[in-house]
C-alpha positions as CSV (number, residue, x, y, z in Angstrom):
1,X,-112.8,-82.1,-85.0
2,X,-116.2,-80.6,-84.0
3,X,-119.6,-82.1,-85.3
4,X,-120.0,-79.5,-87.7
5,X,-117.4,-79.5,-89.1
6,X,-117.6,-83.1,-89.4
7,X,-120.9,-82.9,-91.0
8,X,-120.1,-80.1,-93.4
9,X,-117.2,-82.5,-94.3
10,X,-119.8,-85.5,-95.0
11,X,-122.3,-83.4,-96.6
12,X,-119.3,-81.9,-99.0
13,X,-118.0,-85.8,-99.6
14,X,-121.7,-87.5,-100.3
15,X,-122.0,-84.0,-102.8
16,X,-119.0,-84.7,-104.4
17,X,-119.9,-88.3,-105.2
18,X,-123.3,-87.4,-106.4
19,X,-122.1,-84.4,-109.2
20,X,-119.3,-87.3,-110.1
21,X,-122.3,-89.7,-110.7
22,X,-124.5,-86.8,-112.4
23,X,-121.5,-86.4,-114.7
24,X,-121.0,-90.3,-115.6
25,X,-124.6,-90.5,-116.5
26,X,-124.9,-87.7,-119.2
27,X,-126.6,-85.3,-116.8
28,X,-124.5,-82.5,-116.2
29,X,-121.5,-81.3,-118.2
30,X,-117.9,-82.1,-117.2
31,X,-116.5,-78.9,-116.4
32,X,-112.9,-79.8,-118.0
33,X,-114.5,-81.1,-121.1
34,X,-117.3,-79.1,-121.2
35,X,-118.9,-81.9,-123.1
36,X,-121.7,-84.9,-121.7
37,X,-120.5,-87.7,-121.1
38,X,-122.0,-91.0,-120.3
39,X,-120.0,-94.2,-118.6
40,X,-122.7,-96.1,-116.9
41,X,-120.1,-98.7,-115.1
42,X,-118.6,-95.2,-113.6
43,X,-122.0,-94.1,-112.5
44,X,-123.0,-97.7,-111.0
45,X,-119.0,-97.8,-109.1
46,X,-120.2,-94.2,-107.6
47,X,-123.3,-95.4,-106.5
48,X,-121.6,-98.6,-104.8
49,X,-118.8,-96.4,-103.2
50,X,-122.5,-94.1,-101.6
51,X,-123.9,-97.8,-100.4
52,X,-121.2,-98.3,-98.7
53,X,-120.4,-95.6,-97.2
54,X,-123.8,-95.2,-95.6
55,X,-123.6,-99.4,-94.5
56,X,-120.0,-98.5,-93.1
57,X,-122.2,-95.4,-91.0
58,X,-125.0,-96.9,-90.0
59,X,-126.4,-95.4,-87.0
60,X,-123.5,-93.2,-86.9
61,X,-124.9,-90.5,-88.8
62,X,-127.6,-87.5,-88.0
63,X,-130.8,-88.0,-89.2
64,X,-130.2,-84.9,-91.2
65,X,-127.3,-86.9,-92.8
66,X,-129.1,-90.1,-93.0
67,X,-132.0,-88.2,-94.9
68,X,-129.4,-86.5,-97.3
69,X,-127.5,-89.7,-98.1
70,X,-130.8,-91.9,-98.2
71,X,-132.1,-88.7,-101.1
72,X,-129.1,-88.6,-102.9
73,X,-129.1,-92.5,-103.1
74,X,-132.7,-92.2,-104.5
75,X,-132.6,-89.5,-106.7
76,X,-129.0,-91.1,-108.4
77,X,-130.3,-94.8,-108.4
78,X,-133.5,-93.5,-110.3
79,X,-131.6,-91.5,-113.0
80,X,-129.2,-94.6,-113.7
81,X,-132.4,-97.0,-114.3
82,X,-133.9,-94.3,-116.4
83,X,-130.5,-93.7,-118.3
84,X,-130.1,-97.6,-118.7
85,X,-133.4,-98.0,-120.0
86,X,-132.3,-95.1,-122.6
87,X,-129.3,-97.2,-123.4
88,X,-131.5,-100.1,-123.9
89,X,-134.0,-98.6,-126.1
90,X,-131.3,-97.0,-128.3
91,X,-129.9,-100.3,-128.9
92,X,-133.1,-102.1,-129.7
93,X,-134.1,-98.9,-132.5
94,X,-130.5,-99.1,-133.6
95,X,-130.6,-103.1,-134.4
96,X,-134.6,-102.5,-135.6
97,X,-133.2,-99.4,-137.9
98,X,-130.3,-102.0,-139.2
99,X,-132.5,-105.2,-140.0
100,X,-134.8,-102.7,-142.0
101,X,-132.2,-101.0,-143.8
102,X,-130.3,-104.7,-144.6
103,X,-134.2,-105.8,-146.3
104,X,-134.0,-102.7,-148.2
105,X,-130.7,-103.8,-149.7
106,X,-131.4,-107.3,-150.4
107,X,-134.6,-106.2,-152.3
């Protein structure tokens, strides 16, 4: 197989991963469901399968593919540590909302 064709190949495979990731952390719709969706242990799996794809290519990669696989790394790892957080502060109002409610009752 030609470079290109090998690249267009990586490109399309890193792509994939990253819309699958998108998908698992609420951000885009799943096109079968047409519902969002969020399964954070999905999204961090899709994220370790990236890492190691781009370990398992080191220096075997264009820089235009080391810069797209370094972005999409970026711009995924930052949207699971903001969508974490979410999950986080949900829980916290959600047990703050339930020890208020359980006063009211025992008033």
């Amino acid at each position: 197989m030609d470079n290109d064709k090998l690249s267009h190949l990586f490109f399309s495979l890193i792509y994939s991963f990253q819309m699958q990731t998108m998908m698992s952390l609420g951000k885009i719709k799943n096109p079968v469901t047409d519902k969002s969706e969020k399964d954070l242990a999905a999204a961090q799996m899709t994220i370790d399968i990236i890492d190691m794809i781009k370990e398992k290519t080191k220096n075997n990669l264009s820089e235009q593919e080391n810069k797209f696989i370094d972005q999409a790394l970026a711009d995924l790892k930052l949207n699971y540590v903001h969508e974490s957080s979410n999950k986080e502060e949900n829980k916290e109002e959600t047990s703050k909302k339930n020890k208020e409610e359980s006063k009211e009752e025992n008033k």
